[in-house]
Short mmCIF file of C-alpha atoms and ligand atoms in Angstrom, two decimals:
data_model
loop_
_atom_site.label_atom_id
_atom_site.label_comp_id
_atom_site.label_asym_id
_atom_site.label_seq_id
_atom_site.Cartn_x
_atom_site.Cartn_y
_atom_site.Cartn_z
CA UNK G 1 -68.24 31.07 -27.13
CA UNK G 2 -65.72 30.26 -24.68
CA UNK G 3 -61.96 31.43 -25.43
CA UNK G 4 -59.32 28.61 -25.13
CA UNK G 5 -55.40 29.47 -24.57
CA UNK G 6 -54.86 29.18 -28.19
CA UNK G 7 -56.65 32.04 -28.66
CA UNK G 8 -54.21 34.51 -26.66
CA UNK G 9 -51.86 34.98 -29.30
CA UNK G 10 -54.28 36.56 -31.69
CA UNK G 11 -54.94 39.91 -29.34
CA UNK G 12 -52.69 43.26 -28.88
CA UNK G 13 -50.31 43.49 -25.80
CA UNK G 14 -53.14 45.60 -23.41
CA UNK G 15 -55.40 43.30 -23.58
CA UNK G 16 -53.20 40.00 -23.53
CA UNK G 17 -51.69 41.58 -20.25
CA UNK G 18 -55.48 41.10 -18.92
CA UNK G 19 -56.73 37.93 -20.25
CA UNK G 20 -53.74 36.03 -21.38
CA UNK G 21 -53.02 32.68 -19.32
CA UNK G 22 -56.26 32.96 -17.58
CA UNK G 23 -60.25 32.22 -17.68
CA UNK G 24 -62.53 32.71 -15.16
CA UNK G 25 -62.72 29.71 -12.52
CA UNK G 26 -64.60 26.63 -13.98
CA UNK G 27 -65.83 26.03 -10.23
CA UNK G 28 -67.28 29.35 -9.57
CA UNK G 29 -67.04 31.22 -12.31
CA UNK G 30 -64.79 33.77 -10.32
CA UNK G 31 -63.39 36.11 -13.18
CA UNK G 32 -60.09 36.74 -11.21
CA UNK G 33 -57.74 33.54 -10.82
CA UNK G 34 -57.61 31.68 -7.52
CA UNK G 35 -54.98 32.01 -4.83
CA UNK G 36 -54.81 27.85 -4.70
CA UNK G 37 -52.63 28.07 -1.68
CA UNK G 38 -52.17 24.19 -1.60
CA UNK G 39 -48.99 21.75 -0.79
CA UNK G 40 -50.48 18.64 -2.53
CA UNK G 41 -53.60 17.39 -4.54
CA UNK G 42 -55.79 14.49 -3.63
CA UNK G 43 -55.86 12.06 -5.86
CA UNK G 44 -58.62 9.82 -7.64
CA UNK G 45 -56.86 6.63 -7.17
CA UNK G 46 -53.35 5.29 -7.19
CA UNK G 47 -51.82 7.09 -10.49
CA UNK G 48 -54.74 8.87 -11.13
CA UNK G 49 -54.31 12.57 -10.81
CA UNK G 50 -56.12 16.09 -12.42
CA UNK G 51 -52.20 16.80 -13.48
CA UNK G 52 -51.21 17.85 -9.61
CA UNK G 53 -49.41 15.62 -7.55
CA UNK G 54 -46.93 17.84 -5.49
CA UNK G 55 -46.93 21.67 -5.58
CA UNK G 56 -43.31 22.11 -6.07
CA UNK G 57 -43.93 21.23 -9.29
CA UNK G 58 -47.14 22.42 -10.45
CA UNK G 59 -49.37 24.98 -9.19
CA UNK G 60 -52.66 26.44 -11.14
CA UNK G 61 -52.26 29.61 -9.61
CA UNK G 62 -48.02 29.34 -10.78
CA UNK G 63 -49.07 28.39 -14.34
CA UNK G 64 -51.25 31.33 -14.87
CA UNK G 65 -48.85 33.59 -14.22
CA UNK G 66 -46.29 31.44 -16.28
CA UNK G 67 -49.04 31.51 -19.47
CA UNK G 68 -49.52 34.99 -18.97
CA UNK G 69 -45.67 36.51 -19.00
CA UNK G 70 -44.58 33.80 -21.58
CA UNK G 71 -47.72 35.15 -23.69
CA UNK G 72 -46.31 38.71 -23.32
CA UNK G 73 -42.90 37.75 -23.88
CA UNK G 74 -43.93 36.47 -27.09
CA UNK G 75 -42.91 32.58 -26.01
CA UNK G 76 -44.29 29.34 -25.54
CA UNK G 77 -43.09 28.34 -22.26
CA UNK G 78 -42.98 29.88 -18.97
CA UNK G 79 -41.54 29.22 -15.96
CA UNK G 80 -41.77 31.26 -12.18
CA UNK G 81 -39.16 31.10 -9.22
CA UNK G 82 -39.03 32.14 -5.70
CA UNK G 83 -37.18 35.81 -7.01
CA UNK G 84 -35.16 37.50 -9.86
CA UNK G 85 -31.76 35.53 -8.32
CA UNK G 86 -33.62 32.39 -7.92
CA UNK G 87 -34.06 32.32 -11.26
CA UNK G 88 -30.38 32.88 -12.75
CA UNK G 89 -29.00 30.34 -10.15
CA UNK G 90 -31.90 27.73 -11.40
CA UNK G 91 -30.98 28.87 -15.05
CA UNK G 92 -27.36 27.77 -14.51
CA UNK G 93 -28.37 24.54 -13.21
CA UNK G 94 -28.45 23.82 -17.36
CA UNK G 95 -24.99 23.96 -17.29
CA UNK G 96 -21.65 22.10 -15.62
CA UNK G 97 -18.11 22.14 -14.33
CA UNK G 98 -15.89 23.49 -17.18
CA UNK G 99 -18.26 25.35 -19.05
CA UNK G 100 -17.61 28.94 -19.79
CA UNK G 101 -20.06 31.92 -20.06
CA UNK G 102 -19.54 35.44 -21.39
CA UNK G 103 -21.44 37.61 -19.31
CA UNK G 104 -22.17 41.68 -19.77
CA UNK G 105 -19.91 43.49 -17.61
CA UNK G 106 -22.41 45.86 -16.74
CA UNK G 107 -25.00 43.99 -15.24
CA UNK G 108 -27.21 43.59 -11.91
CA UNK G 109 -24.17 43.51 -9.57
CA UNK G 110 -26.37 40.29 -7.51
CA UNK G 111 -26.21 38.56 -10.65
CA UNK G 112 -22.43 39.38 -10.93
CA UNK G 113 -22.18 38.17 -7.18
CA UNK G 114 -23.63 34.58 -7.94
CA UNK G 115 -21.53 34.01 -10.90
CA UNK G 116 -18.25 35.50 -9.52
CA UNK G 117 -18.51 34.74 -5.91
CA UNK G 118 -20.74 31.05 -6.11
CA UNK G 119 -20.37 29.45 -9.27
CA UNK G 120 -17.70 29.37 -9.73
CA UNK G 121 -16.83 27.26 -6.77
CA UNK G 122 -18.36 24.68 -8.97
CA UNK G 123 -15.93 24.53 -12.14
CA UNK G 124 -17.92 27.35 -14.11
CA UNK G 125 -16.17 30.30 -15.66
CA UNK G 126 -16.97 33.38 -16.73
CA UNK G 127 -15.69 36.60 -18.66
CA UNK G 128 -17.21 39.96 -18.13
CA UNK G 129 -17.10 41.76 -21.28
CA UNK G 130 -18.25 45.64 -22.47
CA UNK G 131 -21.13 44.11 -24.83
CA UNK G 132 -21.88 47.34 -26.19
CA UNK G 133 -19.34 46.16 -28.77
CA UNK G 134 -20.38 42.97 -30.36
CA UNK G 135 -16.76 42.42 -31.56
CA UNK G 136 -15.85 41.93 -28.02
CA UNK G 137 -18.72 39.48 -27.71
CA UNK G 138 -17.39 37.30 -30.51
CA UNK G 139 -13.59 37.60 -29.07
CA UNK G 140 -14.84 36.28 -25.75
CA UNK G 141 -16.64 33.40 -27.24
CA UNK G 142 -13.93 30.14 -26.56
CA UNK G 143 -15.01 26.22 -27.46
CA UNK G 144 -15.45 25.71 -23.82
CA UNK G 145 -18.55 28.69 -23.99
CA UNK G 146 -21.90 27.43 -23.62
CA UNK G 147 -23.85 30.78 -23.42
CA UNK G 148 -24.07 34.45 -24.14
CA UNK G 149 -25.90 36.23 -20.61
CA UNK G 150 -27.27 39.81 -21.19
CA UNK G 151 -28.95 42.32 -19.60
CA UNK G 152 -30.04 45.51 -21.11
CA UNK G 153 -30.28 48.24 -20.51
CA UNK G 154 -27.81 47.89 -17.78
CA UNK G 155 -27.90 48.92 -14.28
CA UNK G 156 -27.03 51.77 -12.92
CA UNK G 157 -25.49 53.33 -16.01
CA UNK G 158 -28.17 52.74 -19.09
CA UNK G 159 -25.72 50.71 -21.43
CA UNK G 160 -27.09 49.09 -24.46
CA UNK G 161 -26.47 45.73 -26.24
CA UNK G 162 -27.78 45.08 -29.58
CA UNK G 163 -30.11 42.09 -29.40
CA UNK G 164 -29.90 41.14 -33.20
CA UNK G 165 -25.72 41.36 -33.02
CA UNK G 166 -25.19 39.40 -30.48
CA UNK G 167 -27.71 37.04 -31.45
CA UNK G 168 -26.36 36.72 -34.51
CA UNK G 169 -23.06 36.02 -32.72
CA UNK G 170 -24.37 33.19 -30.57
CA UNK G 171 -26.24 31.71 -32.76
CA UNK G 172 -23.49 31.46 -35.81
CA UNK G 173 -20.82 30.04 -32.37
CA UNK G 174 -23.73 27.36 -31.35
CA UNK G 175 -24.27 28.96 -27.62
CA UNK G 176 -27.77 29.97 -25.89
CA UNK G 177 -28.15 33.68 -25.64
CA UNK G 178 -30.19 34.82 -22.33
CA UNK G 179 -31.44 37.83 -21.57
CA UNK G 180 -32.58 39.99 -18.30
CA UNK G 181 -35.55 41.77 -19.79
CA UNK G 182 -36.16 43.46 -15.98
CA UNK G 183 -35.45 46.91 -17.16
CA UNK G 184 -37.66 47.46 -20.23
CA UNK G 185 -40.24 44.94 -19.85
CA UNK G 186 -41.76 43.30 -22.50
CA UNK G 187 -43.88 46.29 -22.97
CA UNK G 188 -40.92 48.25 -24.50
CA UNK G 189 -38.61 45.58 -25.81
CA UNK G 190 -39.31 41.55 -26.64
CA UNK G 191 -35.42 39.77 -26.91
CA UNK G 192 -36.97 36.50 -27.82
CA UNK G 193 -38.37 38.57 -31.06
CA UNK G 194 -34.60 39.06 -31.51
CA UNK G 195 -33.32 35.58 -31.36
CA UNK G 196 -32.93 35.28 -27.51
CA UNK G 197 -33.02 31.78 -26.19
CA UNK G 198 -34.42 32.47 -22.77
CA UNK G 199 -35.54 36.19 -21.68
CA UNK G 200 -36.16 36.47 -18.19
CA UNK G 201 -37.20 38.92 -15.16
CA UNK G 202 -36.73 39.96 -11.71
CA UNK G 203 -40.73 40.10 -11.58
CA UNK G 204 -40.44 41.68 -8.44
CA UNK G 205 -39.81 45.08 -10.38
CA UNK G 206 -41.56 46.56 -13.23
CA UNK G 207 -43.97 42.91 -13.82
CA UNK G 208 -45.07 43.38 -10.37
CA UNK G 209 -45.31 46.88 -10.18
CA UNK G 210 -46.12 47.37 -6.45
CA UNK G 211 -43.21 46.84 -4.36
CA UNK G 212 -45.56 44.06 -2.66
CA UNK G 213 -43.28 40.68 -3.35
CA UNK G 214 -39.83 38.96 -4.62
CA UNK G 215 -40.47 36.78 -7.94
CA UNK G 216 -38.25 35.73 -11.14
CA UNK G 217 -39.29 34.12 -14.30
CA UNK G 218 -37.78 32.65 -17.58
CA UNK G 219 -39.60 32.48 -20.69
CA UNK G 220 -38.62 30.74 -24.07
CA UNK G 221 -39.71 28.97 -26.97
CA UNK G 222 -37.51 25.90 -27.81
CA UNK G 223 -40.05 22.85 -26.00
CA UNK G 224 -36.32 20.50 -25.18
CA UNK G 225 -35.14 23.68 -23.83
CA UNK G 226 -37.89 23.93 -21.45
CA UNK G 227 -38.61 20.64 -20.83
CA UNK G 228 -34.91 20.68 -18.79
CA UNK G 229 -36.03 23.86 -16.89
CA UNK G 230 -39.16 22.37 -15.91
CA UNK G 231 -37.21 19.54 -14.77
CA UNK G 232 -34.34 22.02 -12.83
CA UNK G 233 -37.20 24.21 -11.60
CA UNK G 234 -38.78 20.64 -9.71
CA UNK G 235 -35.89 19.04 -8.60
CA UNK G 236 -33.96 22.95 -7.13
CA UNK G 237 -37.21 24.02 -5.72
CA UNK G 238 -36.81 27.66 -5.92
CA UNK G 239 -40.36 27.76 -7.08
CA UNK G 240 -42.71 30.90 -6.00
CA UNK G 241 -45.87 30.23 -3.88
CA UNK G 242 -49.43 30.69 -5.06
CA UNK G 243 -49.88 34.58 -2.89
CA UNK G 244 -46.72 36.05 -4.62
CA UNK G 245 -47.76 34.55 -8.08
CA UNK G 246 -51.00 36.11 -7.96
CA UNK G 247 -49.66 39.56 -6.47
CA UNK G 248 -47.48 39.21 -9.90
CA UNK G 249 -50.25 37.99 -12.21
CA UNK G 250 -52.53 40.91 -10.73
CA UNK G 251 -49.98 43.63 -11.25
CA UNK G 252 -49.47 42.56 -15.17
CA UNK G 253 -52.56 43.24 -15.66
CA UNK G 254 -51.86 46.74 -15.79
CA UNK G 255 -48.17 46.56 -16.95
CA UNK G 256 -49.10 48.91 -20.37
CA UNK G 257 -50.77 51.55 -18.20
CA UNK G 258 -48.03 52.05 -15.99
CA UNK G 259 -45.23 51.18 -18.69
CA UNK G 260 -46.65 54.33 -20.18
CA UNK G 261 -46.75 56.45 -17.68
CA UNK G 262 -42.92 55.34 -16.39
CA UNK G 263 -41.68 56.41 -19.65
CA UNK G 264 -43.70 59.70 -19.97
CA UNK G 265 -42.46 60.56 -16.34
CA UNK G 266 -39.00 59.18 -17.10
CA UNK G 267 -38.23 61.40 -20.45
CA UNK G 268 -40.00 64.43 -18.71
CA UNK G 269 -37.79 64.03 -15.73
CA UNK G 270 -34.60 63.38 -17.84
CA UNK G 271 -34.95 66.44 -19.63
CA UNK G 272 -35.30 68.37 -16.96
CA UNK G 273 -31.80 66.83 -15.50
CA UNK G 274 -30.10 67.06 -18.67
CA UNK G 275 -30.96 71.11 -18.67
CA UNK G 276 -30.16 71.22 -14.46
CA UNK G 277 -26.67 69.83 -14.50
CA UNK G 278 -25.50 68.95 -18.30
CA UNK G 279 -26.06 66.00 -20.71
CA UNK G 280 -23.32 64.09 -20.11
CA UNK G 281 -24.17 63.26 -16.55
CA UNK G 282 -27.55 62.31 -17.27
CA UNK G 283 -27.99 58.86 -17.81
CA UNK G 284 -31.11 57.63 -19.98
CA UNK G 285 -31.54 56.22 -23.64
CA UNK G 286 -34.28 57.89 -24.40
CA UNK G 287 -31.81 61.37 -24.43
CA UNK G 288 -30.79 62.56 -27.94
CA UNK G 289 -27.49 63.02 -26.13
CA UNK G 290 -26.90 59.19 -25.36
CA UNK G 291 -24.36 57.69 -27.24
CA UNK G 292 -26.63 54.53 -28.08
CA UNK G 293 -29.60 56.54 -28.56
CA UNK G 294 -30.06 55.40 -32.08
CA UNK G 295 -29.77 51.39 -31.02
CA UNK G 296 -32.29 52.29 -28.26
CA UNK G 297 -34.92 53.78 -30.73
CA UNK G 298 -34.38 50.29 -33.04
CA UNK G 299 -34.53 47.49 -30.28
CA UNK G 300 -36.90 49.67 -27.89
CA UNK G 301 -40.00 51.07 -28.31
CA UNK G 302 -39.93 53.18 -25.53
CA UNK G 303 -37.46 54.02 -22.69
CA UNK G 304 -39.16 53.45 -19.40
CA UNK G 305 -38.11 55.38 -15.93
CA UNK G 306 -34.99 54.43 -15.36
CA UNK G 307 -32.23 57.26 -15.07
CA UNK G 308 -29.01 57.77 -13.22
CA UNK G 309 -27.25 61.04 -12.95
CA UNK G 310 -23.82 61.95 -11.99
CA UNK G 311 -23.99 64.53 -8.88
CA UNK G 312 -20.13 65.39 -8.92
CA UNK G 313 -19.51 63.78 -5.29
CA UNK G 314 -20.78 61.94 -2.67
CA UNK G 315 -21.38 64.69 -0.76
CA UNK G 316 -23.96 66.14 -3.55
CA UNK G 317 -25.59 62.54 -4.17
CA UNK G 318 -26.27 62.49 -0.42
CA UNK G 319 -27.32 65.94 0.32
CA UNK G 320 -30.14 64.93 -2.79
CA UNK G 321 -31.42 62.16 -1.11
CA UNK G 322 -31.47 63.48 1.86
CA UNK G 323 -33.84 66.46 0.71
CA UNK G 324 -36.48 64.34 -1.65
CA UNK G 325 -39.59 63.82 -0.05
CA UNK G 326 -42.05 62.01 -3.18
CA UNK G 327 -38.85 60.28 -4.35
CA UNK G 328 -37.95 57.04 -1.28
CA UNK G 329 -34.66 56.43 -0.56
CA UNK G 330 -34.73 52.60 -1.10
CA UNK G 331 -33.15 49.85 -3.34
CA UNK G 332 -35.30 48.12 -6.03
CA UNK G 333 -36.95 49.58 -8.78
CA UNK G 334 -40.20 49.23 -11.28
CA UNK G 335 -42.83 50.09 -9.00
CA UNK G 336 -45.59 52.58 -9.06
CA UNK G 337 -44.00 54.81 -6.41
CA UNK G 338 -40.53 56.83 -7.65
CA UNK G 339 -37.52 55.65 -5.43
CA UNK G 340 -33.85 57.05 -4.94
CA UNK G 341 -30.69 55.61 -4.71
CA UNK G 342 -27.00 55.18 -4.42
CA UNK G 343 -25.42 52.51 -6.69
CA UNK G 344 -22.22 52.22 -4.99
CA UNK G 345 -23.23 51.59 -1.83
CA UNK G 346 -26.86 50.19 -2.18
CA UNK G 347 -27.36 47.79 -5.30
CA UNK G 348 -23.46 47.56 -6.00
CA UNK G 349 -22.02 47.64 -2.49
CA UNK G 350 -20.94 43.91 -3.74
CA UNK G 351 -18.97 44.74 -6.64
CA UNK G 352 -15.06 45.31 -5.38
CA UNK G 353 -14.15 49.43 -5.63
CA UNK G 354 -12.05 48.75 -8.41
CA UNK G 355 -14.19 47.39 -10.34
CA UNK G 356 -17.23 49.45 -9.35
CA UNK G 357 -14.63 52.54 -10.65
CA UNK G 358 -13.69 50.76 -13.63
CA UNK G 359 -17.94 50.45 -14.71
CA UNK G 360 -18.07 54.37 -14.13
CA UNK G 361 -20.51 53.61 -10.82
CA UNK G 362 -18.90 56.70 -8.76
CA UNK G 363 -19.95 57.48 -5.38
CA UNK G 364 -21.65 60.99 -6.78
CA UNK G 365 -23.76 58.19 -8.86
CA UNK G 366 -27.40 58.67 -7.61
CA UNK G 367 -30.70 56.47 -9.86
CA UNK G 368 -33.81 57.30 -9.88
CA UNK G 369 -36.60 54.86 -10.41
CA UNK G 370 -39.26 57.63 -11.64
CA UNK G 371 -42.91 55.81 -10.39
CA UNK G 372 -46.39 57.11 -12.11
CA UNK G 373 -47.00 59.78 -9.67
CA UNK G 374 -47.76 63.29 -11.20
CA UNK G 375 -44.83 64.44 -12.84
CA UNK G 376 -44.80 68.20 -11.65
CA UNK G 377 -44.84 66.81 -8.05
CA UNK G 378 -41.54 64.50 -9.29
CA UNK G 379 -40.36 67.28 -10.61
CA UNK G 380 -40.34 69.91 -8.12
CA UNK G 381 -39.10 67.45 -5.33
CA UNK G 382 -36.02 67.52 -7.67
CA UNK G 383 -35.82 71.23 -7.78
CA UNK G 384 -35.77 71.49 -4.52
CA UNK G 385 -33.35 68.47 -3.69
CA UNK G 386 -30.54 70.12 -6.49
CA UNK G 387 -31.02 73.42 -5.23
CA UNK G 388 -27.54 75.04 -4.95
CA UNK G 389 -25.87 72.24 -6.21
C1 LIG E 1 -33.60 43.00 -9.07
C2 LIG E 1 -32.92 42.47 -10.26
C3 LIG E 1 -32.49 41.13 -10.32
C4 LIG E 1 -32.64 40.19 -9.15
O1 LIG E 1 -33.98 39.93 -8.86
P1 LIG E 1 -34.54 39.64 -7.36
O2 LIG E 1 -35.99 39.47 -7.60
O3 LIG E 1 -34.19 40.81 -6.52
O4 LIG E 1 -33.87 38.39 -6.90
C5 LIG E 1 -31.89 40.70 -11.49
N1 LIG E 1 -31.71 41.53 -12.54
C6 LIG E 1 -32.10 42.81 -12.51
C7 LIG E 1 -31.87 43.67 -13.69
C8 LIG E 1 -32.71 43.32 -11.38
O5 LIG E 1 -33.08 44.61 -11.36
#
């Protein structure tokens, strides 16, 4: 009775997080996959091969971790790069001079680095709209657009797009919709389910889990589609080696547990900020009081740990991170431990000031990456670091 890939589809999301993409070594019978830390594969004789010839384009221990994701992400096709950026930039290589993208003006500001400040010193243009209003979306949207990019929810500041809108959008104007799935995870939200073309991660966040490597990877459905990314991913090289893939396909494996306990931690802590300094300068979907809390309830089934919260000044957001002890100052996000940090100059120190002002990332702007630790210990190193303010 031996299980065969086909039969991944047919089990819940726990246990597909465990087993999915993977079967215990034929070799050894080893129940966890191996670390094939290879650059090449012998071969039988001349143009006879297992499948491996080169591993810049295929490695075992790669593929698991590609099965496994694309399994979770509900597609058929996955593919794993060298880190979240690695990805994007490899994801563009589908495209050309003189093609036009409308792009969320809200997202990670390294992904609005490569686009603003890279690509388009190769012909490729792009508009940064508010897509919290799909009508915007469709406005953007000129014959020379070739894709829809999304992220939510959105970095620092928790904005929503709605997944079945815009895909509705891009799919009645003929251009790929692509999604950063990063923040929720495809524990909490699935963007392919929602007519996405390609969802993909920054695996070296909440996929990961442990703060312990750099990883990206896309997942779709449509086999042409992929069969061009598998041919990009080959001939760019920003493929991941077989260590970092397994560090990723090991933390998966526990990606409901912890998704659970981010979200329990995250709404206990945001309540607890919304009561300390006010609603409106707490920054979290799952909050009755934000304005896209309905959309976030219908495309998300839960809300994860991500908050940001509006200390008034710079002065306040520093004397907080200053005083946290559980909470580490640090950039990144998604892992077990709960991190601090300042938008505007940490993750978004690349956006211009003007435009960081225009997003609403203020220098008082602090996020909070709430980890799985106990939450009365997360929240009293908060008490303590707003005390007086
Ligand atoms: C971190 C991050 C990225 C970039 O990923 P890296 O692995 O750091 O290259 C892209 N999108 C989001 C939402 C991220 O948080």
């Amino acid at each position: 009775m031996t299980r065969t890939f086909d039969d991944d589809a047919k089990y819940r999301f726990a246990t597909r997080t465990i087993h999915a993409g993977q079967r215990p070594d034929v070799a050894s019978g080893a129940i966890m996959t191996p670390i094939v830390q290879t650059s090449t594969y012998v071969q039988d004789a001349l143009g006879v091969n297992k499948g491996y010839e080169y591993a810049r384009g295929k490695n075992p221990t790669r593929e698991a971790l590609e099965r496994n994701v694309a399994s979770l992400e509900g597609g058929r096709h996955g593919f794993a790069f060298s880190s979240g950026m690695g990805c994007i930039d490899s994801l563009m290589k589908l495209f050309k001079a003189g093609d036009h993208i409308v792009c969320g003006e809200n997202v990670y500001g390294g992904t609005y680095r490569l686009m603003d400040k890279v690509l388009t010193h190769f012909g490729m243009t792009f508009s940064f709209v508010d897509t919290r209003d799909p009508q915007r979306i469709a406005d953007a949207i000129t014959p020379a657009t070739v894709a829809l990019f999304l992220e939510t929810p959105t970095n620092p500041l928790m904005r929503l797009t709605d997944l079945a809108e815009a895909s509705a959008i891009a799919k009645q104007r003929g251009v790929l919709m692509i999604v950063d799935n990063t923040f929720a995870s495809p524990y909490f939200q699935r963007p392919l389910e929602t007519g996405a073309d390609i969802v993909f991660h920054s695996t070296t966040k909440y996929l990961n889990g442990h703060s312990d490597m750099i990883g990206g990877i896309a997942v779709l459905i449509d086999d042409d589609l992929a069969a061009r990314i598998q041919f990009i991913a080959n001939a760019a090289g920003a493929v991941p080696g077989p260590m970092d893939s397994w560090l990723a396909l090991r933390g998966t494996k526990t990606l409901a547990l912890r998704m659970r306990q981010h979200d329990a931690n995250g709404r206990e802590i945001a309540q607890w900020l919304a009561k300390r300094v006010g609603d409106e300068r707490v920054f979290y979907p799952g909050l009755a009081s934000h304005p896209q809390h309905e959309l976030a309830k219908r495309q998300m089934t839960g809300f994860g740990g991500m908050i940001s919260v509006e200390t008034g000044s710079k002065e306040n957001a520093a004397t907080v991170l200053g005083r946290v002890k559980v909470f580490a100052l640090a950039e990144s996000l998604g892992g077990v431990e709960s991190l601090i940090s300042h938008p505007a100059s940490m993750t978004h120190a690349s956006v211009e000031l003007a435009r960081r002002t225009q997003l609403g990332v203020t220098e008082g702007l602090i996020r909070l990456s709430c980890g799985v630790e106990d939450a009365e210990d997360l929240l009293e190193d908060l008490e303590n670091a707003f005390t007086g303010l």
